[in-house]
Each structure stands twice: as C-alpha cells, then as structure tokens.
XYZ file of C-alpha atoms in Angstrom:
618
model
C 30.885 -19.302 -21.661
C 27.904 -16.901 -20.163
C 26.220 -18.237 -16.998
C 22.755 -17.639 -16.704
C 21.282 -18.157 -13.238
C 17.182 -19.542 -13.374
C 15.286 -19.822 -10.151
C 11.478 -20.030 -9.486
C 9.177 -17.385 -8.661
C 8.289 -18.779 -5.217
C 12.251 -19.572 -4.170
C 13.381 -16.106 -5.900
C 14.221 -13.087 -3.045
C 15.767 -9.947 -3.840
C 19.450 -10.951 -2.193
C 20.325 -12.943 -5.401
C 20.908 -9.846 -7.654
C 23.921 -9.202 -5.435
C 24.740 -12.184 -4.284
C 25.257 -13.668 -7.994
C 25.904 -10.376 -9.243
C 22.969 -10.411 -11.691
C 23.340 -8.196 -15.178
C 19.960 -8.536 -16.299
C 16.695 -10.135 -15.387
C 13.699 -11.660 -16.943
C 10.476 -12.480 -14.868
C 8.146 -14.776 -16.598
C 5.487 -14.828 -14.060
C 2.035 -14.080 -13.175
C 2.310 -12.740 -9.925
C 2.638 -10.011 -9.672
C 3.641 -8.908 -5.852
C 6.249 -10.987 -6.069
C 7.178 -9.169 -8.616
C 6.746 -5.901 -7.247
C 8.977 -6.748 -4.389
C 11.657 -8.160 -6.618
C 12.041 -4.740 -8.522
C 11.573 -2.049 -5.670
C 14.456 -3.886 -4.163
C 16.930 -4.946 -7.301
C 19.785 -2.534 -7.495
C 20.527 -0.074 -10.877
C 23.016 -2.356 -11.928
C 20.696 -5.690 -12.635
C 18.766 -4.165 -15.797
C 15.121 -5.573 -15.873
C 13.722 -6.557 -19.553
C 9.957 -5.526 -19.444
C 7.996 -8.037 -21.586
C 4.689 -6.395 -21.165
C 4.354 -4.953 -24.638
C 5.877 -7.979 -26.345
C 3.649 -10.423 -24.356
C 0.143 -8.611 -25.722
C 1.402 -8.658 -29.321
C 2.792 -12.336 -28.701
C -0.050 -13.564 -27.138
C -2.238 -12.380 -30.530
C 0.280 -13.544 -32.761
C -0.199 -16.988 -31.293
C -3.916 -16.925 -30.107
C -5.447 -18.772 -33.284
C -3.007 -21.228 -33.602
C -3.228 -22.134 -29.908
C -6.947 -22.491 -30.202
C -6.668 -24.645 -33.406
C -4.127 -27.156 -31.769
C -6.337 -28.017 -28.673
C -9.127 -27.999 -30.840
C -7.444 -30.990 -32.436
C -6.587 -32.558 -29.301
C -10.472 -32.300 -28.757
C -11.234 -34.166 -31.815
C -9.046 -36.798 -30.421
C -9.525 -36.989 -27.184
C -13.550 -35.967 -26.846
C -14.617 -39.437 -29.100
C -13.462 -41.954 -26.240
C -13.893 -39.771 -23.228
C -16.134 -37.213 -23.650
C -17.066 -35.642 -20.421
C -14.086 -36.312 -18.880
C -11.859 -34.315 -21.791
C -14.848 -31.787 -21.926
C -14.614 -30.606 -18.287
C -10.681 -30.923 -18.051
C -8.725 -27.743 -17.644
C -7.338 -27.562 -21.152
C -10.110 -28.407 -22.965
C -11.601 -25.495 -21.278
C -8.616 -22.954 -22.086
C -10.294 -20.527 -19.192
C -6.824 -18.541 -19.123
C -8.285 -16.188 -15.993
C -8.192 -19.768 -13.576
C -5.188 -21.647 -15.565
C -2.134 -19.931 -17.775
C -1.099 -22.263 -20.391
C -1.786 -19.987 -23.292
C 0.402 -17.710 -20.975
C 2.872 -20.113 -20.502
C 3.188 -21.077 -24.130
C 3.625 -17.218 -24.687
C 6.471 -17.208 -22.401
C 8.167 -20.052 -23.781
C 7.929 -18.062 -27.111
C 9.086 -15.100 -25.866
C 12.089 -17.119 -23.995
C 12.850 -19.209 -27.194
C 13.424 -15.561 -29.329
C 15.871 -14.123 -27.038
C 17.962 -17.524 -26.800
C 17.678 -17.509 -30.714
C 18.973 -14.083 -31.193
C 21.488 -14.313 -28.520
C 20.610 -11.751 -26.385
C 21.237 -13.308 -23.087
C 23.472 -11.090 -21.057
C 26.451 -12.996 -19.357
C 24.988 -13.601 -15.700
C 21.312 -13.135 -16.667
C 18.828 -14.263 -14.568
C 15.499 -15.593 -15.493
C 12.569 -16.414 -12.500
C 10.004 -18.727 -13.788
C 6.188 -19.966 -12.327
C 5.642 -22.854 -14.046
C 7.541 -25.984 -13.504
C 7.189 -26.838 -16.790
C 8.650 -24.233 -18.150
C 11.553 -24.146 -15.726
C 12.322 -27.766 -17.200
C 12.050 -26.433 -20.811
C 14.085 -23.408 -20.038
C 17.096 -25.445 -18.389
C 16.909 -27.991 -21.518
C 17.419 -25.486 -24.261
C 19.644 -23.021 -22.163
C 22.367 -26.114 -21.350
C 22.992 -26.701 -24.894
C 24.919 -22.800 -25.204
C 25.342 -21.634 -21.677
C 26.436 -22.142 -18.079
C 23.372 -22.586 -16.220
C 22.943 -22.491 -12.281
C 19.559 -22.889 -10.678
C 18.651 -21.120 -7.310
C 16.408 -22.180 -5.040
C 16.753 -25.785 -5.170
C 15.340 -28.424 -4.864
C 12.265 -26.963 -6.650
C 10.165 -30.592 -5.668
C 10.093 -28.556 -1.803
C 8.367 -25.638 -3.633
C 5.035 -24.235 -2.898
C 4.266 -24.136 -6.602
C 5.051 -28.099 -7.162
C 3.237 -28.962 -3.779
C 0.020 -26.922 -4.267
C -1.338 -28.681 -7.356
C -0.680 -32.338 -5.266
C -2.161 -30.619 -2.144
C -5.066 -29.349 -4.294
C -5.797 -32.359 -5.692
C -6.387 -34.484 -2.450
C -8.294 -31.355 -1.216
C -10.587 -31.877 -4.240
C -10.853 -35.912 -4.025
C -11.813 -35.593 -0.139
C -14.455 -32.816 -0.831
C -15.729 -35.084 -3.618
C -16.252 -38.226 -1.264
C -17.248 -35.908 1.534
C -20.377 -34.532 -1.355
C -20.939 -38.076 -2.080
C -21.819 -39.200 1.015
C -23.596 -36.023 3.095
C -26.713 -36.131 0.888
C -26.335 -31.996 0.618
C -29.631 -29.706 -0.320
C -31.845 -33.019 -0.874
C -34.081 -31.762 1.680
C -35.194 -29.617 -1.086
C -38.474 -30.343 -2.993
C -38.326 -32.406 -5.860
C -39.908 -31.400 -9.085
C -43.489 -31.143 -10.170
C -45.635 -29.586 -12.790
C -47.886 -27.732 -11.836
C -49.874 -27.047 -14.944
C -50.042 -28.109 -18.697
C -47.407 -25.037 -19.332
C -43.811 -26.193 -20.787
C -41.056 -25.792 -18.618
C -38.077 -23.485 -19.373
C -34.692 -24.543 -16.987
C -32.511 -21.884 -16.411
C -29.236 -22.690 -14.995
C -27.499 -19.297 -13.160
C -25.179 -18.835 -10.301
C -26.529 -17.976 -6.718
C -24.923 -16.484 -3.745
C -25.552 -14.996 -0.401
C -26.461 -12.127 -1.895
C -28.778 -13.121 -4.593
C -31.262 -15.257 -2.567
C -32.846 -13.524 0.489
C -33.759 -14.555 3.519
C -37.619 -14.361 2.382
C -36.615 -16.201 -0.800
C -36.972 -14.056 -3.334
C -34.348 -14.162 -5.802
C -32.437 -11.653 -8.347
C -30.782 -13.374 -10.503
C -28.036 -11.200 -11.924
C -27.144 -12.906 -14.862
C -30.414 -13.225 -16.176
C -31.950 -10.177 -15.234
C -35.728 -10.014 -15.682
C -36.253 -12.342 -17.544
C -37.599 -15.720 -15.637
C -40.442 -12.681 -15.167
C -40.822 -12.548 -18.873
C -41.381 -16.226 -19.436
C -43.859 -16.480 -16.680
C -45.824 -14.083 -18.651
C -45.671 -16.094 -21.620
C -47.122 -18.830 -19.953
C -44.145 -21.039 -18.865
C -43.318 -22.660 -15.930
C -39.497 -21.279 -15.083
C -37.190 -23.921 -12.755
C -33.472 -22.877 -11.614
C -30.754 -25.072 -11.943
C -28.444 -23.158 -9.310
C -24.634 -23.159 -9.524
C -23.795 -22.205 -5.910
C -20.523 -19.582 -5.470
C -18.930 -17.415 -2.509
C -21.348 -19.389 0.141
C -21.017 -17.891 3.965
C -24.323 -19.464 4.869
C -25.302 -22.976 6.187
C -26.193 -25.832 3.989
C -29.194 -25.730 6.324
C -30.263 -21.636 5.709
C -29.789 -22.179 1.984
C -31.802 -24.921 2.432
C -34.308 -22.691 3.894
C -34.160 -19.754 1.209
C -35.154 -21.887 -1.505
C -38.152 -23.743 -0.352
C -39.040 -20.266 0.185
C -38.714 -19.196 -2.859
C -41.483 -18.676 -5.547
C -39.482 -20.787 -8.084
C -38.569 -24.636 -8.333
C -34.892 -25.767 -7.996
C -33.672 -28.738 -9.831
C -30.900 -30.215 -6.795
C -28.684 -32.782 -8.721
C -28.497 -34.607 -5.755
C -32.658 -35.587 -5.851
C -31.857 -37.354 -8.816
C -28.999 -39.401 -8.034
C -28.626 -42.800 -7.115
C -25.364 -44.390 -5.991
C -24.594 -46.342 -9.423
C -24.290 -42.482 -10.289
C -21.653 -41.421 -7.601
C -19.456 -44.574 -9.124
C -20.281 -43.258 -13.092
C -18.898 -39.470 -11.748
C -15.739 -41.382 -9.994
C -14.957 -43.385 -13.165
C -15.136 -39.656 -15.176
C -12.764 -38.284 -12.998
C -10.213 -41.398 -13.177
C -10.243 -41.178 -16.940
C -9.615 -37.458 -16.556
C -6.669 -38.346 -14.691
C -5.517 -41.367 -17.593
C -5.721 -38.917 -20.270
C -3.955 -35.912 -17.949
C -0.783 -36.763 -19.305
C -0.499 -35.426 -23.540
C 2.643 -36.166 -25.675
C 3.749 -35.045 -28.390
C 1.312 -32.009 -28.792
C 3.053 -29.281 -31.277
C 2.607 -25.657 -31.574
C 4.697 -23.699 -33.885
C 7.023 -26.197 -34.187
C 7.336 -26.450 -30.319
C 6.348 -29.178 -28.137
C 4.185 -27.393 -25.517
C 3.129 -31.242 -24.032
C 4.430 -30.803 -20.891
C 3.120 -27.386 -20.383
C -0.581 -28.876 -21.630
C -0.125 -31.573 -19.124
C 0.978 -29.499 -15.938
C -2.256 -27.392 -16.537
C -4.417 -30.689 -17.024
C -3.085 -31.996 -13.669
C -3.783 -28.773 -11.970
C -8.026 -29.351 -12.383
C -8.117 -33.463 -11.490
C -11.087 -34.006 -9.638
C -12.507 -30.693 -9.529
C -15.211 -30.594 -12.056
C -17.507 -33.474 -10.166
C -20.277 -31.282 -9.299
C -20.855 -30.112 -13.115
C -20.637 -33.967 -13.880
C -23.451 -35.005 -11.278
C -25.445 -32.525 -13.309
C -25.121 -34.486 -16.332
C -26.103 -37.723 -14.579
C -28.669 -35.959 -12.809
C -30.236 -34.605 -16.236
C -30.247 -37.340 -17.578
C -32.130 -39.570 -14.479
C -34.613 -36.489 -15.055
C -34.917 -37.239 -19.077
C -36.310 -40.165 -18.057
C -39.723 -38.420 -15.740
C -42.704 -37.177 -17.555
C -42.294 -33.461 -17.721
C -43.038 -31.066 -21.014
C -39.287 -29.638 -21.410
C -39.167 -26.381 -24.144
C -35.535 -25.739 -22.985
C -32.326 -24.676 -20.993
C -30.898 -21.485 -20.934
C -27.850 -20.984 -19.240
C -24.631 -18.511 -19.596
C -22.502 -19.003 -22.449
C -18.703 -18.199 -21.862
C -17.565 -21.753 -23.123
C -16.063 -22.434 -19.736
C -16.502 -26.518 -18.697
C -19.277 -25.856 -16.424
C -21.134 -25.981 -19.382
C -19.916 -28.844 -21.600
C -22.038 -31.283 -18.952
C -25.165 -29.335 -19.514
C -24.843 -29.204 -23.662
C -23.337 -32.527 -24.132
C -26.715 -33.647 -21.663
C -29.473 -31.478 -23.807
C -28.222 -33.090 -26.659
C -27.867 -36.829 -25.662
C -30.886 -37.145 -23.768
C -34.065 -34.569 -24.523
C -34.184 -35.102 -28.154
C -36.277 -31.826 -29.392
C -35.574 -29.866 -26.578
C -33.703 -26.689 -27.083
C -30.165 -25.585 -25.523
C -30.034 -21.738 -24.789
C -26.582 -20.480 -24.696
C -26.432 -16.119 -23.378
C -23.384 -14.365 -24.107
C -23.931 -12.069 -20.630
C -20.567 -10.285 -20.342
C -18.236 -8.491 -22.581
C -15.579 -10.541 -24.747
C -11.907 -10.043 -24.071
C -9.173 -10.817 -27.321
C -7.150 -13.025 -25.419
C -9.672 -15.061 -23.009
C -9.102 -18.208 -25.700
C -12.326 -20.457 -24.097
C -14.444 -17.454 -25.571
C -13.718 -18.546 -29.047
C -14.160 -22.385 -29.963
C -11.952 -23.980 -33.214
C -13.659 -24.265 -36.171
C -13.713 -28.120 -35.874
C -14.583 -27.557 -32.586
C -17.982 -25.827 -33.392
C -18.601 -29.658 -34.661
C -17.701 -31.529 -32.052
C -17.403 -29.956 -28.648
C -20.418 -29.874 -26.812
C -22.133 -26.514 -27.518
C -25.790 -24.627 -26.967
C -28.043 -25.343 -30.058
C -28.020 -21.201 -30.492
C -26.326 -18.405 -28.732
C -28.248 -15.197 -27.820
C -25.483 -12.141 -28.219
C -26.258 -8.534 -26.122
C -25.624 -7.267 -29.400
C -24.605 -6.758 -32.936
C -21.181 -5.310 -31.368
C -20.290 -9.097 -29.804
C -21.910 -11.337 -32.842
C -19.620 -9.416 -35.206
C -16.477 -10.368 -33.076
C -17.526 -13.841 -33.047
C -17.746 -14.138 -36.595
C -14.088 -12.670 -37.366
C -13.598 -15.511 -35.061
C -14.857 -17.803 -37.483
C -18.370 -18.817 -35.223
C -20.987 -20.256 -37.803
C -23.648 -17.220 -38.294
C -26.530 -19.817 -38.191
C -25.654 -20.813 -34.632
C -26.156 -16.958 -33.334
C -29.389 -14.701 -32.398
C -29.039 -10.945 -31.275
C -31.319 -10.963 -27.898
C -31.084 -8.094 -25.398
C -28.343 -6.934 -23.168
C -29.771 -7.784 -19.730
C -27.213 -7.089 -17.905
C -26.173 -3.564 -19.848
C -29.749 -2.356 -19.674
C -28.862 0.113 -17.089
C -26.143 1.869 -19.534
C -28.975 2.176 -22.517
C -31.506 2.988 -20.076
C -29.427 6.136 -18.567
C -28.490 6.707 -22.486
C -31.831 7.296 -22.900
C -33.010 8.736 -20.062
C -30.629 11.492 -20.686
C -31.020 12.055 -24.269
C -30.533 15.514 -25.314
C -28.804 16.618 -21.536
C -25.405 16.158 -21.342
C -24.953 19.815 -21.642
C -26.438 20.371 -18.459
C -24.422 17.944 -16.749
C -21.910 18.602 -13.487
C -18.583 17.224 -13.526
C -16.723 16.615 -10.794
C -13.093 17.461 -9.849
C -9.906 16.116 -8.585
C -11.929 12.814 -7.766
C -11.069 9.640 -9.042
C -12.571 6.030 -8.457
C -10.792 3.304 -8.936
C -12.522 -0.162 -9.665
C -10.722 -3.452 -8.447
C -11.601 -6.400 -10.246
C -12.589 -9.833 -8.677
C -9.185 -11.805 -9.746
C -6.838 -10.921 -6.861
C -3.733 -10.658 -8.942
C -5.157 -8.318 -11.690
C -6.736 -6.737 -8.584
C -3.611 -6.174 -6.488
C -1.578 -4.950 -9.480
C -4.357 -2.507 -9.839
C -3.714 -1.450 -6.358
C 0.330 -1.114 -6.447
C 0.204 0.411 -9.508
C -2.525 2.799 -9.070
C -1.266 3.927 -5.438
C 2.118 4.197 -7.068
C 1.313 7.090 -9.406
C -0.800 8.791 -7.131
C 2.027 8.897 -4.951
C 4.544 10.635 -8.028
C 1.927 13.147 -7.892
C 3.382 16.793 -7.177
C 0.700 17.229 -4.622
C -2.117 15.046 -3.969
C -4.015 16.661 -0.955
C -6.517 17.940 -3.071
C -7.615 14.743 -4.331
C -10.323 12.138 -3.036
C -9.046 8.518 -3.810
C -12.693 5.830 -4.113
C -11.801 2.171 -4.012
C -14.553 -0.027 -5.118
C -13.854 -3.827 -5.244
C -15.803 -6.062 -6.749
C -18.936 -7.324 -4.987
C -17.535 -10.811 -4.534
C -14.402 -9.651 -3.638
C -13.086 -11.318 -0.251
C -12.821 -9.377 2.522
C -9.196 -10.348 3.464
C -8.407 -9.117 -0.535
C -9.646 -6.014 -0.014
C -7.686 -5.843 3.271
C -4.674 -6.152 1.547
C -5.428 -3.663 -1.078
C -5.610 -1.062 1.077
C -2.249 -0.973 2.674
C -0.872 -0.265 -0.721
C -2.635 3.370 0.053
C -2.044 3.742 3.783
C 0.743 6.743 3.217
C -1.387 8.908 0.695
C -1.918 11.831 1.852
C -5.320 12.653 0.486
C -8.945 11.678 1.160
C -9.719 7.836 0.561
C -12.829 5.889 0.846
C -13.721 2.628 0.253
C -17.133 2.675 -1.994
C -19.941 0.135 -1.701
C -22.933 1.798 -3.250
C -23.930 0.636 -6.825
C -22.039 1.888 -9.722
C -24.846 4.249 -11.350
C -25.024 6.131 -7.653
C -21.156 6.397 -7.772
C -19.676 7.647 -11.349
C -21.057 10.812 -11.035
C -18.865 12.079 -7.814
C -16.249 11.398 -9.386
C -13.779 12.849 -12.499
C -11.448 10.229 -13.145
C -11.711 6.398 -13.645
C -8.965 3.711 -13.385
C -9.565 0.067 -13.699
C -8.260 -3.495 -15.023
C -9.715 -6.158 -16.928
C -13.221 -4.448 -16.325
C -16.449 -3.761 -18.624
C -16.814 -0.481 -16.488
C -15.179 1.476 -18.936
C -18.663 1.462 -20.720
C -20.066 2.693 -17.874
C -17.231 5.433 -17.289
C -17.826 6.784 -20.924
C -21.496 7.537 -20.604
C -20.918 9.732 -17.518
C -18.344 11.488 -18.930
C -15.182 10.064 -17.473
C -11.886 9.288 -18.818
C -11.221 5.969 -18.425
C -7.709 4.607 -17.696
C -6.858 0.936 -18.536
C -4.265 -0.292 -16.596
C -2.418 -3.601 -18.693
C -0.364 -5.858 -17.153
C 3.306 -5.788 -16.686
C 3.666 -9.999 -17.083
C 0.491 -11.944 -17.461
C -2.505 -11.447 -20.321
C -4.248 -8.156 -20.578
C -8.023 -8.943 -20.399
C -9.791 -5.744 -21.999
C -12.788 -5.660 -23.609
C -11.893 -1.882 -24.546
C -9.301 -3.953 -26.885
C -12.137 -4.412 -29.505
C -12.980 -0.824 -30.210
C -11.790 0.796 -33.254
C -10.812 4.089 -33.563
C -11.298 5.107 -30.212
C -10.123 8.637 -29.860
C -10.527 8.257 -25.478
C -7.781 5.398 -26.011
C -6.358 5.590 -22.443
C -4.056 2.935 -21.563
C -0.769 2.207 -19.389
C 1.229 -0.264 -18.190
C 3.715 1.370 -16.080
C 3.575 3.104 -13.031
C 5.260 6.382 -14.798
C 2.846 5.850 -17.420
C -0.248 5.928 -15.051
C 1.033 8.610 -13.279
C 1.601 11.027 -16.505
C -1.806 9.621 -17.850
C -3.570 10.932 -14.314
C -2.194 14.565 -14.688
C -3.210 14.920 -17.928
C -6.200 13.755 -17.462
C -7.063 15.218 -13.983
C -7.475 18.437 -16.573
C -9.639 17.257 -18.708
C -12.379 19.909 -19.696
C -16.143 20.201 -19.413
C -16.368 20.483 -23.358
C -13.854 17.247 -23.879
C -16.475 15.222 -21.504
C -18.989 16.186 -23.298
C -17.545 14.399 -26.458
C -16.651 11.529 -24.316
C -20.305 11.313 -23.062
C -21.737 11.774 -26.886
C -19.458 9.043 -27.630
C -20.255 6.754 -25.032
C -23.620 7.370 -25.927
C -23.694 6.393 -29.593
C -21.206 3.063 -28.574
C -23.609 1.978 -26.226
C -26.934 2.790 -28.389
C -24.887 1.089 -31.528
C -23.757 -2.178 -29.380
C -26.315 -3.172 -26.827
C -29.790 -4.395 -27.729
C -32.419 -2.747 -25.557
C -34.356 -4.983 -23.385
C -37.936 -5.150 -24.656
C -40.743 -7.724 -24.988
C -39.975 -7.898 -28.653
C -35.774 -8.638 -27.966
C -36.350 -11.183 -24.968
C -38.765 -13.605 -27.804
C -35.020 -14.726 -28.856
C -34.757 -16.637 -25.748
C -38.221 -18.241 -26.567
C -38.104 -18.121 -30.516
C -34.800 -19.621 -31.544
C -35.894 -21.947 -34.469
C-alpha cells in the first residue's frame, strides 16, 4: 500500500522531504513565500507537480457552476435573513479577501489525480485550508496509507487566526458602539430647493486634505458635474488605510465644501441591538450542509469561509439602519451612486434604496476593469432577481457591458457612462493622435508595478527579481519598483530584499504613472489594469500568473491580442525579459497603434453628454 504524507502549509518546513523521503509533492496553497521557501530548498529527488496551468483552466471550467450553486443558496437563505446572508463572506464570493472558489478548485484538482491514480508512493501533499485537509484525509484513507505532519493542526496558526479574528472583530464592534465616533460631524441640511444626489466612495489620508478639499478617486469629476446641474451632492464616506486621528478626520470634513452623511448621527441604541441581532443570525446560518457542486459536497469548505467574516460587516449594516432613520427626514432624494463591484459593502446600501426611498434611484459604477475569475463580479441569473442590486449599472464602456452580457447580466439593467477613472489613457490617446512616430523609447529600463494584495504582490517580487537575476548580465539595466499607493510601508519593506543582490540600478518610484512609463522600456506586473496604460506608451507588457492561487487579469478578456505576454515561471519570465528587452522602435510603434485603437474602442470619453447617464437613467 502507497503512503502519502499530508501536512499543512503553516506546519510544513523543508526537512520533511528528507526526513520522510518524499517522491513527489503537491502544494495546494495560496501563499506563496511559503512556497517559495519550500522549493528553493526541496532536493532533485522530491519531484514538484506544478498546478498553475491546470488551476486557470480548472478554475473556468468550474466558474459558472460555482456561481449558480451559491446563487441558490441565496435564494434560500436571503428570504429569512436578508442582510445578514447578503453581507456574509460567501454570499459575497470576493475571491481576492476569501478562497473558496480556490479551494473548491483544489479539491477538484486533488479529486482527479486520486481518480486516475497518479499518486506517487510517498507523495506529499501541503494544504491551507482546514477544510480541505479534512476532505483530503477522508478520501485518501479509503486507498492509501496516510500520515499527517505537523500535528495537532487545532495548535495551528491557520485554525487559530479565524477564532482570534473573530473576537478581534466582536470587541472592535462593541468598542464602535459605544465611542460615539465622527458624530461631532454636522448633521444634514438642505440648503436649497435642489434634489440631493448621495454618493457613497472610499476616503483616505490621502484623498481628504488638511484644508478639506477632497478628490475623490473613484468618482473622478463628477460630484463637480452634478453641482452644475443644479444638485446638491452629499458623501457617504467608506473610511480605508486611516493613519490620522478620529479627531483630524473629524476636522477635514467640516472643512470640507461637501456634506457627509456619518451613520452614527442617525443612530439610536434600539439600532446598535438591530446590527447585533444581524450579526448573530450571520453566525446561525454560518454553518451550510449539504451544499453540492459537481457532485461534490463543498459544505464544509462554504462554511470555513462563512466563519472566517462573523462580525465583520457591522459598519456596512449601521449604514442600512442609518438610511433608513434618514428615509424617515424631509429631504428631496434623486439618488445614490456608489461603486459597483458586487462586493457586500454594497448589498446594505441596495437592499436600503429599495426598501425604504420608494422612487429614488440606486446608481451602481462599474469603476475598474473586470477579471474572468473574480466570481462576485458576475451575479447568478436568479440572483439578478433576488440579491440586492443597483436599479442600473453605468459601464466605462461598451468593452465591459459586452462581458457582462456573455455573463448572462439582463441588458435593461446596464447604461454605457464614461470611464472616469481611464480618462487619462483616452485623453493621452488623443492628445497624441497622429505622433507616435516621433516618440523616444527608452532602453534597458524596466518598471515593475506591485499590486496592493501582498501575496500577488510578493510573488511579483520573487519572481520578478528571480529572472532578472538568470540574466547573463544585468549591470546595464535600471530596475523601478512602484507599489501601489496604499501599499503598507512594512510590504514594501519586504519586497525589496528580494532585490538586495542585483547588481544593477534600482529605484523605488512614487511619481504618478503618466510621469513614469515613458523612462522606461519594459513593463512587468500582476493582477493590474496597467497593462492598458503600458500599451499606449509603447511598452511590452509582461503578465506574471500565479504559480498556486487564481490569476486575476483583466488582459484575460482580450481577443486576439498579438502583444500576448504572459508567464508563470521564473524561467519563463526570465526568457520573456530577453526577448523583449530587444524589442524594436517599429514593433512599439504597433504596440502603441494598438493600444491606441483598444483604448479609443473600450473606454467612453468623459464628456458632459456621457456623465447625463449618472443623472438620466430612466
């Protein structure tokens, strides 16, 4: 009988492979650095089974199905408890914060090689999840040997942090509850006959100054635009990445030009009970049975990612309450406009709109690009009945409404509206019209964008300083890092040990992107909509995919893209940099002309005429 050895990611070091004398390995994980470690330091003797490639083409294999089953579970569960199932983790399936799609890919991926038979005798296979450990060690008893390492897995950090986590979350929820925080900000008035439009966005630090003026970078321009039109604009702010006191925010705002709606003004203590009571029946229904996919029950992996958000959606929740303690003051209401990703912050605001301000619109803006295999992005088709959804969505473009409806979205429920946040790509577009021909490109430089998400962004980093170091002779080169504005600091630390032995010139980069693609030749990133940006200037863009976890690529959607760059290796990046490193003047120029034409064909120009859909939507 084979013996197959299963451990968990966090208890896994690289001694086993010779103390067990491990054939073959299988890493079902996320993380990456772990990872990392685990294969720089496993001898040529333990084989490792890359399931990259098979995971993409898994993952879209399954993505439809997987939608359509917790779309059911919605119908079920969203009747009885509606705000409680609508801001629970899988309701939300938001697979960049929770992997049970992932998971449920794994366990497909694990259940094909036990099927065929193609476990090695002393295979080993490290797992993240806890619930599929459990599943793992059920089906592999029935055929094989098995011997877990690492036990007992109940002392693990990844079956302590969700417990830890969740008493974090219930003390931070009484602590809110009883501090009274930002209610020493204004309450509402009207201040003229005008209707008022509520825009919910997401402030920071950085987007509210010290004088109070405010950029809002999701909405770009636009509370500007319906000021002009005569309405009275108020903020609903979503606060994020916070150094500042309660007390300076505090400060900022009353500053500012615009009106803030604070939850908190609007609550009463009746309403702090109503929000606990929410977040107990999130925890009654946290456990699912008997939930089938493909003829596999994925219940336990469902409820492990259900238990992993208790109590953390409470200030989304006080929202709803809040809204609808305001539904009940005199004020002329035309509508709320908010970001539409289909992410649970939302499912408070919609289910609110639609309860409580009969004839008042709900704005939903499809601000970013769409990734294939972020499932929350595309809703069930009974779930574009029942879940709690804007009245219409505004799309950046005809590019994004047409993936939607291959998706199945209802065309009626859609608008094309500008691209606010792209108008700087069709602005340079056509700014430079006619030009490109004239253009300087750099050499030997290449930037390399870090995304926010640290794992995606420390694969990035390994991988990228990886095949810069296979390179015959770097010296010549100049290395940019640019993280992501909302990157933490100790991240970004991190990230740049991974290059402390190149031996070429390396900056970090902190200017804005349209100052920055031009220095260089050469662009590398993950999980990123700067490709678009990269084409238009003329540079190749690589897109690094991930070794074990969901590739998140907007790039994914175009068709027939001849400046298809892609790897997932580091011998892949590193061959992919060489060639590319020698790319002509007269091959940018196609890539620019190409660029060009995608962006001109996709994104809606921002115009007085495009931003009436966020006014017009009847």
């Amino acid at each position: 009988m084979k013996t197959i050895f299963v451990s968990l990611t966090g208890k896994t070091n690289p001694s086993v492979f010779n103390c067990y004398s491990i054939s073959e390995w299988f890493y079902f994980s996320p993380n990456y650095l772990n990872f990392h470690l685990l294969k720089e330091n496993s001898p040529s003797t333990a084989k490792y089974n890359d399931i990259g490639e098979i995971l993409q083409e898994k993952a879209l294999e399954l993505k439809n199905s997987y939608i359509e089953v917790i779309g059911r579970l919605s119908t079920r569960y969203s009747k009885k408890y509606p705000l409680a199932w609508w801001t629970s983790m899988v309701a939300e399936r938001n697979e960049m914060s929770t992997h049970a799609f992932l998971t449920v890919c794994y366990y497909n991926i694990f259940s094909d090689i036990y099927e065929n038979e193609n476990f090695q005798n002393r295979s080993l296979i490290v797992v993240e999840s806890i619930s599929l450990y459990h599943l793992i060690l059920n089906q592999l008893r029935k055929r094989y040997k098995v011997v877990t390492l690492g036990k007992p897995y109940f002392l693990t950090w990844t079956f302590l942090r969700p417990k830890i986590a969740t008493v974090y979350r219930i003390i931070k929820f009484l602590s809110w509850a009883f501090s009274g925080t930002l209610q020493q900000i204004s309450n509402l008035y009207s201040t003229s006959d005008s209707k008022m439009i509520f825009i919910r966005t997401w402030i920071s630090d950085k987007t509210i100054s010290a004088d109070g003026k405010l950029q809002d970078v999701y909405f770009p321009g636009l509370c500007e635009y319906l000021e002009k039109e005569g309405y009275e604009v108020v903020f609903i702010p979503n606060f994020y990445n916070l150094t500042l006191s309660t007390k300076e925010i505090q400060k900022r705002i009353n500053k500012c030009k615009y009106q803030f709606f604070i939850p908190e003004n609007y609550l009463i203590w009746k309403d702090y009970f109503k929000i606990l009571v929410v977040l107990i029946y999130q925890v009654v229904i946290s456990r699912l049975d008997d939930v089938k996919h493909r003829g596999k029950d994925i219940s336990k992996i469902l409820t492990e990612t259900q238990r992993t958000g208790m109590f953390s959606s409470y200030i989304f929740i006080a929202q709803a309450f809040a809204l609808r303690n305001l539904s009940k003051k005199d004020f002329k209401i035309k509508s709320f406009i908010y970001t539409f990703e289909n992410m649970f912050p939302e499912k408070p605001l919609s289910y609110t709109v639609k309860e409580y301000f009969p004839g008042v619109n709900s704005i939903g803006f499809q601000h970013s690009v769409l990734y294939p295999l972020q499932t929350c992005l595309y809703p069930a088709a009974q779930e574009w009945k029942d879940m709690p959804l804007p009245d219409r969505i505004v799309c950046s473009g005809k590019f994004f409404l047409d993936i939607y409806l291959k998706h199945g979205a209802p065309r009626e429920r859609f608008v094309i509206g500008p691209a606010l946040r792209f108008n700087n790509l069709i602005s340079k577009c056509e700014k430079d019209q006619g030009g490109s021909s004239l253009k300087v490109f750099m050499k030997n430089r290449i930037l390399i964008v870090l995304p926010l998400a640290e794992p995606e962004a420390l694969e990035l980093a390994i991988k990228s300083s990886g095949a810069i170091k296979l390179l015959a002779d770097n010296r010549e080169l100049k290395i940019g890092l640019k993280p992501h504005p909302m990157m933490p600091v100790r991240n970004l630390e991190t990230i740049k040990t991974f290059f402390n032995d190149i031996q070429c010139d390396m900056a970090i980069v902190d200017k804005p992107m349209d100052d920055v693609l031009p220095q260089y030749s050469l662009l590398i990133t993950m999980a990123s909509g700067v490709i678009f940006d990269g084409m238009i200037e003329g540079l190749p863009v690589i897109r690094v995919g991930r070794s074990s976890s969901l590739n998140f690529d907007p790039a994914d959607y175009l068709e027939d893209n001849p400046y298809d760059f892609r790897a997932q290796t580091v011998e892949q990046l590193n061959a992919l940099i060489c060639k590319l490193l020698l790319f002509e003047d007269e091959e940018r120029i196609g890539l620019v002309h190409y660029g060009r034409k995608f962006v001109k064909e996709s994104f809606v120009p921002v115009n007085e005429n495009t931003l009436q859909s966020f006014i017009s939507v009847n």
